PDB file of C-alpha atoms in Angstrom:
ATOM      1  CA  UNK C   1      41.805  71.758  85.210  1.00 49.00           C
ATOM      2  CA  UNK C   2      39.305  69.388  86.591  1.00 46.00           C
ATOM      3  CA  UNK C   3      41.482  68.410  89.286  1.00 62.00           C
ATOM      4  CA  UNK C   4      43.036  70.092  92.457  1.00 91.00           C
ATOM      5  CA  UNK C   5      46.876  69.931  92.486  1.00 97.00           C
ATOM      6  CA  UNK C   6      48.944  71.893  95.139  1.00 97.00           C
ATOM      7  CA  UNK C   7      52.028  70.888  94.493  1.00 98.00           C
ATOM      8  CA  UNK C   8      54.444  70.316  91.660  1.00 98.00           C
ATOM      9  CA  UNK C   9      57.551  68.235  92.126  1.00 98.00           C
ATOM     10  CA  UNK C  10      60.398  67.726  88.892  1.00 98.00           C
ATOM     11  CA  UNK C  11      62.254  65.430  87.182  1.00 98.00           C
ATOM     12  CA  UNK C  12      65.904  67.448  86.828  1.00 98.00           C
ATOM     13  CA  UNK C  13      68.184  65.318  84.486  1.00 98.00           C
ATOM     14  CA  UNK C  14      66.416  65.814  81.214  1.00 98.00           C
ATOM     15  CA  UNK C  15      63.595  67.407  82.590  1.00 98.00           C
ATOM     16  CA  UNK C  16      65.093  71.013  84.103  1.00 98.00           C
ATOM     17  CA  UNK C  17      68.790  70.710  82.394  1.00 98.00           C
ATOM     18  CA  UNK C  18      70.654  69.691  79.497  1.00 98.00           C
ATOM     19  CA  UNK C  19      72.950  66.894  80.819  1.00 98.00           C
ATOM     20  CA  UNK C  20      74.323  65.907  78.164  1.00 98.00           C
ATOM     21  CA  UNK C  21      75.995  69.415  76.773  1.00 98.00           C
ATOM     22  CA  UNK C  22      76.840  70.115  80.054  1.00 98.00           C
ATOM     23  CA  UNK C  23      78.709  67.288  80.666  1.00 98.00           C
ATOM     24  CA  UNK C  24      80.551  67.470  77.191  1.00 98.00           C
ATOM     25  CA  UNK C  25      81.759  70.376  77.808  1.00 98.00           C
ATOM     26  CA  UNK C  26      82.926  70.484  81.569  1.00 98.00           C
ATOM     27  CA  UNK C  27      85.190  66.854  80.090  1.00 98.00           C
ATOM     28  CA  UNK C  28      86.713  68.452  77.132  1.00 96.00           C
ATOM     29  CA  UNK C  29      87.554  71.585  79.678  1.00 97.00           C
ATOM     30  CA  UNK C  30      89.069  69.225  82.018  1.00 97.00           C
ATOM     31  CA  UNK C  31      90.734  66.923  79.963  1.00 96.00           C
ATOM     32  CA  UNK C  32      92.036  69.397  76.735  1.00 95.00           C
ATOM     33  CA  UNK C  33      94.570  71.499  78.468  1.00 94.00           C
ATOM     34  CA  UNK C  34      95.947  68.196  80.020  1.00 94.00           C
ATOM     35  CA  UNK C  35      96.528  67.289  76.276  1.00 95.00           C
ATOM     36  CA  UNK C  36      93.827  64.600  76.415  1.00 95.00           C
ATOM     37  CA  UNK C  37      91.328  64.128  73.523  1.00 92.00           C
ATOM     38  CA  UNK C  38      88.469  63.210  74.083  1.00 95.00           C
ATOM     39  CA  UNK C  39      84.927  62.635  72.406  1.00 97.00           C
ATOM     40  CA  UNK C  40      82.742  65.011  75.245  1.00 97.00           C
ATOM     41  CA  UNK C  41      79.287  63.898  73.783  1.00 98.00           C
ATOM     42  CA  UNK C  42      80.105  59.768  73.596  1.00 98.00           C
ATOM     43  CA  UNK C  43      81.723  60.197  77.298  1.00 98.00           C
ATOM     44  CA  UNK C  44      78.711  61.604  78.485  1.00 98.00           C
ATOM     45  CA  UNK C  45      76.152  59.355  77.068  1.00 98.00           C
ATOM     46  CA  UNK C  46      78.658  56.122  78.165  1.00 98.00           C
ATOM     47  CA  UNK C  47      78.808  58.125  81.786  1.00 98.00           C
ATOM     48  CA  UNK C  48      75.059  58.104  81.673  1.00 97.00           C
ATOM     49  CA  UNK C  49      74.496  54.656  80.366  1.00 97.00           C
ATOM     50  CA  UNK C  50      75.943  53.594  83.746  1.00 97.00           C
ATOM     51  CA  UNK C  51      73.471  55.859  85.682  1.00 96.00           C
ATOM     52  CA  UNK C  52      70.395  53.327  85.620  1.00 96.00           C
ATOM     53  CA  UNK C  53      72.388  50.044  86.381  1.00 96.00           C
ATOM     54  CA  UNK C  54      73.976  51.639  89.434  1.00 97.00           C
ATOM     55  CA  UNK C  55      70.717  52.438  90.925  1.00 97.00           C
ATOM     56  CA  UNK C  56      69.578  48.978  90.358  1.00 97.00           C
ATOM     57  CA  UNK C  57      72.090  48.042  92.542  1.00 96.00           C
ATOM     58  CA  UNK C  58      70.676  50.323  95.411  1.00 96.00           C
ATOM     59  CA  UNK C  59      66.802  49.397  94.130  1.00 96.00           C
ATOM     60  CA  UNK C  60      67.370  45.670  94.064  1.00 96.00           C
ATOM     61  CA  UNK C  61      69.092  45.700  97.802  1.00 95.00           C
ATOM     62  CA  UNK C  62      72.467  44.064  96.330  1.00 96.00           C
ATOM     63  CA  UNK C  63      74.029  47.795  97.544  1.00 94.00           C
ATOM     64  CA  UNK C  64      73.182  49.884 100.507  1.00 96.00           C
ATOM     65  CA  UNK C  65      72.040  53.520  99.613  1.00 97.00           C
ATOM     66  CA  UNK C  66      74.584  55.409  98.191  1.00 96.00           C
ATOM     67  CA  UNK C  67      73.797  59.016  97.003  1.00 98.00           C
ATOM     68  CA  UNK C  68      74.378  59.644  93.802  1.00 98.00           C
ATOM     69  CA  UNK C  69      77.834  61.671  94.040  1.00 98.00           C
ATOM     70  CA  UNK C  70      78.927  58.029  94.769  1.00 98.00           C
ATOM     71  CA  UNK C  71      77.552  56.472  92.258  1.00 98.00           C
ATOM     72  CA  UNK C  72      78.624  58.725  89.529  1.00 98.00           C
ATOM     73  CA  UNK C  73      82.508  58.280  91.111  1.00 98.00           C
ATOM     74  CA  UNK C  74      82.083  54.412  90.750  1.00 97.00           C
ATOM     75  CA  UNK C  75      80.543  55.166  87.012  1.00 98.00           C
ATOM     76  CA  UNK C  76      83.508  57.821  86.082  1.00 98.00           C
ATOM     77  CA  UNK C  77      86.071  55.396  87.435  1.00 98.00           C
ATOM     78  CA  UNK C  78      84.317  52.504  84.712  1.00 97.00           C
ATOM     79  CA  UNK C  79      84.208  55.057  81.886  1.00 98.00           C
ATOM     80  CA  UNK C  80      87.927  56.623  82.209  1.00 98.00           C
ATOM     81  CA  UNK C  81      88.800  52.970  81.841  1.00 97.00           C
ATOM     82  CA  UNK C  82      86.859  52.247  79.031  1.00 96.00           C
ATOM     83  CA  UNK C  83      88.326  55.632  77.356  1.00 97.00           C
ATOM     84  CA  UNK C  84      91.725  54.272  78.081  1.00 96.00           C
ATOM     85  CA  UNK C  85      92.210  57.377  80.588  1.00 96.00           C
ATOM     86  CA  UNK C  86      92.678  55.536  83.965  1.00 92.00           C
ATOM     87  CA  UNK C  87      96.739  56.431  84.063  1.00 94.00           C
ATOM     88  CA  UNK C  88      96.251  59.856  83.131  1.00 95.00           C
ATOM     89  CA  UNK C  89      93.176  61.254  85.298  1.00 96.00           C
ATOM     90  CA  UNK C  90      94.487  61.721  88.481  1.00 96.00           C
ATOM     91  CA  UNK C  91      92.491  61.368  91.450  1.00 97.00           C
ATOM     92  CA  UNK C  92      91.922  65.650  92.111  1.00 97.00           C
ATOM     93  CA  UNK C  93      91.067  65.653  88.339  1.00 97.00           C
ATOM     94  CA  UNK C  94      88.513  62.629  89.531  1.00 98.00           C
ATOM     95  CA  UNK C  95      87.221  64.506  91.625  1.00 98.00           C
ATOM     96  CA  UNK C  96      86.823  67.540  90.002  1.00 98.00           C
ATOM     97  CA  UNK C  97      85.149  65.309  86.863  1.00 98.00           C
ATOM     98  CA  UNK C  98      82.760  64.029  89.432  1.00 98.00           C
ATOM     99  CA  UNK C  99      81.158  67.287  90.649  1.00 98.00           C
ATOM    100  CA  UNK C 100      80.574  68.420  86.945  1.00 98.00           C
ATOM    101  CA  UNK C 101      77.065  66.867  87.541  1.00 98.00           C
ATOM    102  CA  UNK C 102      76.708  69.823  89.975  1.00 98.00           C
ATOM    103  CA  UNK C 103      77.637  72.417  87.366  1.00 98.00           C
ATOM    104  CA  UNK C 104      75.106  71.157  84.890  1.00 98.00           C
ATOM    105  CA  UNK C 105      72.944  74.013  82.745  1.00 98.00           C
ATOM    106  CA  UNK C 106      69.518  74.846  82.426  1.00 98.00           C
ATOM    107  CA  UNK C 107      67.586  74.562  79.542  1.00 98.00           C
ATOM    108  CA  UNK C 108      66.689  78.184  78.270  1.00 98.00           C
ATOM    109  CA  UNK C 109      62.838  78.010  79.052  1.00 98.00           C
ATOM    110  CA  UNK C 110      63.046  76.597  82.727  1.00 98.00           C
ATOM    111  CA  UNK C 111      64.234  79.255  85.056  1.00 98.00           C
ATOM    112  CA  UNK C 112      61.494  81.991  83.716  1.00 98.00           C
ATOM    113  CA  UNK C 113      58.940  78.977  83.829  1.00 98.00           C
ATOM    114  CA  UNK C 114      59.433  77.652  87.465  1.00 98.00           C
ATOM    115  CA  UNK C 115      59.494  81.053  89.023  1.00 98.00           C
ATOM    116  CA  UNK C 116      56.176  81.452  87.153  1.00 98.00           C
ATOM    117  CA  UNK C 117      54.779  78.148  88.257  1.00 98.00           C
ATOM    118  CA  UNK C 118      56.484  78.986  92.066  1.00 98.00           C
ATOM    119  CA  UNK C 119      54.178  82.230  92.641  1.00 97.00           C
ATOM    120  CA  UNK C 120      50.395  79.490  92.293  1.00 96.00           C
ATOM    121  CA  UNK C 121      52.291  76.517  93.696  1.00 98.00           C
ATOM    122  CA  UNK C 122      54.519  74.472  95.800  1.00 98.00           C
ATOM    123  CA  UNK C 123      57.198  73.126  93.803  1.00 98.00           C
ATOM    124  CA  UNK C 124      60.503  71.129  94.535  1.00 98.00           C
ATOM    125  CA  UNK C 125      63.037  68.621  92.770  1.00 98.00           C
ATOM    126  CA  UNK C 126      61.630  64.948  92.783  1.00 98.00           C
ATOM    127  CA  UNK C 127      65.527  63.782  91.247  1.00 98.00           C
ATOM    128  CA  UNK C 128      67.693  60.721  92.024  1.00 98.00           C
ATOM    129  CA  UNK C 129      70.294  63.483  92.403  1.00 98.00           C
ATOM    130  CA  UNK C 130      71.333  63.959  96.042  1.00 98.00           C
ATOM    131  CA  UNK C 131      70.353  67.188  97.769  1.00 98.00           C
ATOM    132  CA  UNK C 132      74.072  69.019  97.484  1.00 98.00           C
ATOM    133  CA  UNK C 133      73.675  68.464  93.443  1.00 98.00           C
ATOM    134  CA  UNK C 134      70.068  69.729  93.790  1.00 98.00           C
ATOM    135  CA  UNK C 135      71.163  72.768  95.941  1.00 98.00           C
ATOM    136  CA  UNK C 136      74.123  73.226  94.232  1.00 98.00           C
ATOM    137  CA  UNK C 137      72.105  73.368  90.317  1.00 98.00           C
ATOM    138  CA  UNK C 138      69.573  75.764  91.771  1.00 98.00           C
ATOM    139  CA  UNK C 139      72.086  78.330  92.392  1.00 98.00           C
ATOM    140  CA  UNK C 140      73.947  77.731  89.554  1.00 98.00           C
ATOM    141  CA  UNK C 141      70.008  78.289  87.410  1.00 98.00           C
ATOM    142  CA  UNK C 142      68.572  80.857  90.006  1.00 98.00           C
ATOM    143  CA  UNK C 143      66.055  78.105  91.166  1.00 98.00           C
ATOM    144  CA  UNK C 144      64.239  78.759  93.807  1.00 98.00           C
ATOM    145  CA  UNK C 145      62.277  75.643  95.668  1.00 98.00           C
ATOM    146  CA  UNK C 146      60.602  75.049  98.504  1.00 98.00           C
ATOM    147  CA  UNK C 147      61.994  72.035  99.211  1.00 98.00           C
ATOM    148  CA  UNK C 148      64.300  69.602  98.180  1.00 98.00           C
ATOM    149  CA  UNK C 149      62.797  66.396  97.527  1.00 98.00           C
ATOM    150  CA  UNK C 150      63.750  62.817  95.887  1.00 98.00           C
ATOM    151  CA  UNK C 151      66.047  60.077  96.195  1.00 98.00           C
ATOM    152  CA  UNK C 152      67.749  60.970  99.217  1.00 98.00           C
ATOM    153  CA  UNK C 153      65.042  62.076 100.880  1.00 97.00           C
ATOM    154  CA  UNK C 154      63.426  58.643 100.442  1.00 97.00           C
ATOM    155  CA  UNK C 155      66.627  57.039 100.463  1.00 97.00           C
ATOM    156  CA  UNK C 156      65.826  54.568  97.626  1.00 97.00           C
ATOM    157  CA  UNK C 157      65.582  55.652  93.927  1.00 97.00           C
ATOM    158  CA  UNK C 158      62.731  56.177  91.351  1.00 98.00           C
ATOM    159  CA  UNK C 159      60.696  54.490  89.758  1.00 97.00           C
ATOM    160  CA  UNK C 160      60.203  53.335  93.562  1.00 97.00           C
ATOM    161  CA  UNK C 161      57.107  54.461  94.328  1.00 98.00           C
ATOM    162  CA  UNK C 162      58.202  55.466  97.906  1.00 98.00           C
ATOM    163  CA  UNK C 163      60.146  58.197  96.312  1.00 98.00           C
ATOM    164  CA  UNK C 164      56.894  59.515  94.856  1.00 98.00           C
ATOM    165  CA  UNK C 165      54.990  59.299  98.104  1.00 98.00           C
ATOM    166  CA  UNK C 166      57.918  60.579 100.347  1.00 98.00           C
ATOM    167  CA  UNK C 167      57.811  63.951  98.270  1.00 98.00           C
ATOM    168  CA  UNK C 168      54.032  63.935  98.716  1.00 98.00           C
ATOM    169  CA  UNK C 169      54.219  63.844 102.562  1.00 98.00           C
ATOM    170  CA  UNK C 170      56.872  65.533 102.973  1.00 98.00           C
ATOM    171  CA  UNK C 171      54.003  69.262 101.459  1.00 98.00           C
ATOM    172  CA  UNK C 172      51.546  67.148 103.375  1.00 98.00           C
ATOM    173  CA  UNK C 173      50.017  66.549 100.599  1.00 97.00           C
ATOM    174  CA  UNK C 174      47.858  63.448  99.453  1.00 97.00           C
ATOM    175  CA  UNK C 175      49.327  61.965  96.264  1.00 98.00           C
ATOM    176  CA  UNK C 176      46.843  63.052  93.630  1.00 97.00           C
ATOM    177  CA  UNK C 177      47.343  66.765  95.427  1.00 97.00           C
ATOM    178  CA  UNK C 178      51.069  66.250  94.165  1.00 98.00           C
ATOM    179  CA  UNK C 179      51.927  66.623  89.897  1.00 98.00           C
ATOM    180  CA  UNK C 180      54.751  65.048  88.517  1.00 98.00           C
ATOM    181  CA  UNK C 181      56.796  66.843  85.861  1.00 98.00           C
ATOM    182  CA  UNK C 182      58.750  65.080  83.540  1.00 98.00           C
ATOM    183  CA  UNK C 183      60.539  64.414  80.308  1.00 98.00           C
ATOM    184  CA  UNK C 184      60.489  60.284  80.424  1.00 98.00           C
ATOM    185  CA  UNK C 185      57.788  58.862  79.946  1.00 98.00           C
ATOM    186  CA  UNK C 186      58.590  55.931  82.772  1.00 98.00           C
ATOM    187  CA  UNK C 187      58.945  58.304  85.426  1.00 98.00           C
ATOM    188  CA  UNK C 188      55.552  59.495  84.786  1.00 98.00           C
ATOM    189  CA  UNK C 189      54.234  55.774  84.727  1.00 98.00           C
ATOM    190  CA  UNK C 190      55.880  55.108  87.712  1.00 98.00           C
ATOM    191  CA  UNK C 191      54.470  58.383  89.677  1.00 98.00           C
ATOM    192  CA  UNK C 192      50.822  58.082  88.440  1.00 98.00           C
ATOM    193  CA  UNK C 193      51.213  54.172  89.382  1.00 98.00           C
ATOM    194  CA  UNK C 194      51.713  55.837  92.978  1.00 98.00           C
ATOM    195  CA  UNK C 195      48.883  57.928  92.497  1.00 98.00           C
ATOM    196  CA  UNK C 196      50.297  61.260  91.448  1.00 98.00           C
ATOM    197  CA  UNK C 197      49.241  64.039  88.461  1.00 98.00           C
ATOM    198  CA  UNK C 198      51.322  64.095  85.779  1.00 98.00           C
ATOM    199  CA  UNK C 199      52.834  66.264  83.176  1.00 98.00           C
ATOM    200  CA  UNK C 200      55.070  65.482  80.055  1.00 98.00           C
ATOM    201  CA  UNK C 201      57.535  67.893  78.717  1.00 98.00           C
ATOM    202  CA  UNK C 202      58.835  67.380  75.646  1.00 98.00           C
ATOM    203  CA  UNK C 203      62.473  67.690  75.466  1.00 98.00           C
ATOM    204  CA  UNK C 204      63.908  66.430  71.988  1.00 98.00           C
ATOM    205  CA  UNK C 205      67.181  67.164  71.875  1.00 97.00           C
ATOM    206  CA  UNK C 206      68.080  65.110  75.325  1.00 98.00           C
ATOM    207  CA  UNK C 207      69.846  62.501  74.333  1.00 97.00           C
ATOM    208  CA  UNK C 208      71.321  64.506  70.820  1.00 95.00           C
ATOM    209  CA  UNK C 209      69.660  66.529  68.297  1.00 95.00           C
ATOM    210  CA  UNK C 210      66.413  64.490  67.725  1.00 95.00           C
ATOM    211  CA  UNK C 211      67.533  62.137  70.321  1.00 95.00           C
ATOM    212  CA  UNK C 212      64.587  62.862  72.881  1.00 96.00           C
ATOM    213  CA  UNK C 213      61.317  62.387  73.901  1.00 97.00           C
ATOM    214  CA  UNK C 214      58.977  64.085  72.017  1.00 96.00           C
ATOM    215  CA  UNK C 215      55.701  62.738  73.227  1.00 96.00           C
ATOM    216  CA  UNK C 216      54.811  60.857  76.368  1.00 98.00           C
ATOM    217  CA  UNK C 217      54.197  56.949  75.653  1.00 98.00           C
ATOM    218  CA  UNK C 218      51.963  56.303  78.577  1.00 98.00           C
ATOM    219  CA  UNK C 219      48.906  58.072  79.480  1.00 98.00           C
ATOM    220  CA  UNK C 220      49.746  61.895  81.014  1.00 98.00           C
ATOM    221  CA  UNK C 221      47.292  64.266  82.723  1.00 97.00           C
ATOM    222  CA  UNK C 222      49.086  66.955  80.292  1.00 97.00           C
ATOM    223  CA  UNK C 223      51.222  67.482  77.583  1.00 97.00           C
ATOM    224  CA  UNK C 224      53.289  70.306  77.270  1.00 98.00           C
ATOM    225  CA  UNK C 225      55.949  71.550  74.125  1.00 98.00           C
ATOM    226  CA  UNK C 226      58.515  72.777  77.478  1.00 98.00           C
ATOM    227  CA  UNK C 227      58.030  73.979  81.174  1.00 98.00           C
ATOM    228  CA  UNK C 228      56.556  77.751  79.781  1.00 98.00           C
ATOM    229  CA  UNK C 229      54.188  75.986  77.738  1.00 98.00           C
ATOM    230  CA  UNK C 230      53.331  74.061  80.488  1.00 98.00           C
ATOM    231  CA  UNK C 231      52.927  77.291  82.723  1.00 97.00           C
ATOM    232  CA  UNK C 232      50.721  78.589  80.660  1.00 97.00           C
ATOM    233  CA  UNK C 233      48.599  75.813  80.471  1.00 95.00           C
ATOM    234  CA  UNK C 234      48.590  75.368  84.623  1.00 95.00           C
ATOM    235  CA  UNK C 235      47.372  79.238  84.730  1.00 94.00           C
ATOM    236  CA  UNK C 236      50.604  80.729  86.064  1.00 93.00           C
TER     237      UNK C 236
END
């Protein structure tokens, strides 16, 4: 690389794990021996549809930070109405429901691919995911960071560029020091914007089978087919 970077910060919904299986599953597991059906895959992607307008909430200053355990409570509580499930999700069941976003799985290639990319350099979460989810997924994975970084941290949410920059301090790092890895191809507008590297990783399959981002849309310092591939190509 013609550049110096000495840190590497992530991008976890998407990015590091498969949100959207995870969260299929952990609702049908809840809800099936209660004798509820329920479509796991549509309640996930109307769960996440909610995701970005909640944090516009916090971004635009109409709400007060809230981490994002909160906001996904507010967002469950919308979606078990839409599903027609408020009367028969109680509130332990709530709250187990909510903490499924801690219990979220890796994709296959990322735990042998950030210890690899650990051992040359810095790395940490950059996620709007509060730091008990980001603790709480890197044991669940066998991550191992050097910091937990992002959202709460900055206490605002990306794209904000002060998330970006707070992560960058926080290794003492000037921002072009500091590469952003991601699978969306705003976050990485929104990071370089704030002067950071930046890295695409393709993940297809996100949003469904064929349902991802295959290639970033905005100019990346690299491309790379997952996080190994990405290893490799960063000489770890």
């Amino acid at each position: 690389m013609s550049f110096a970077v000495r840190a590497l910060v992530f991008d976890v919904f998407g990015t590091l794990v498969d949100w959207r299986t995870s969260i299929a599953r952990e609702v049908q597991l809840a809800l099936e021996p209660r004798g509820l059906q329920v479509d796991g895959p549509a309640f996930a992607d109307a769960w996440r549809d909610e995701y970005q307008p909640a944090m516009e909430e916090v971004r635009t200053g109409r709400r007060p930070f809230s981490t994002l355990d909160v906001l996904h409570r507010r967002n469950l509580d919308v979606v078990l109405h839409r599903f027609g499930l408020d009367a028969a999700v109680d509130e332990p069941l709530r709250v187990h429901l909510n903490r499924a976003w801690h219990r979220l799985d890796a994709w296959p290639d990322v735990t042998p691919a950030l210890e690899r990319l650990r051992g040359r350099f810095l790395v940490a979460p950059c996620s709007n995911g509060n730091i008990s989810l980001m603790v709480d997924l890197a044991r669940r994975n066998g991550w191992h960071w050097d910091a937990i970084l992002g959202a709460e941290v900055a206490r605002d949410y990306k794209p904000k560029p002060e998330v970006y920059l707070a992560a960058a301090r926080a290794f003492d790092c000037a921002p072009h020091e500091v590469m952003m890895v991601a699978a969306h191809s705003s976050d990485l507008a929104a990071a370089a914007a704030a002067g950071l590297r930046t890295a695409f990783i393709a993940r297809p399959d996100e949003h469904g089978p064929g349902r991802g981002e295959i290639q970033a849309s905005v100019p990346v310092d690299l491309q790379a087919a997952d996080l190994a591939d990405l290893a490799d190509r960063m000489g770890a």
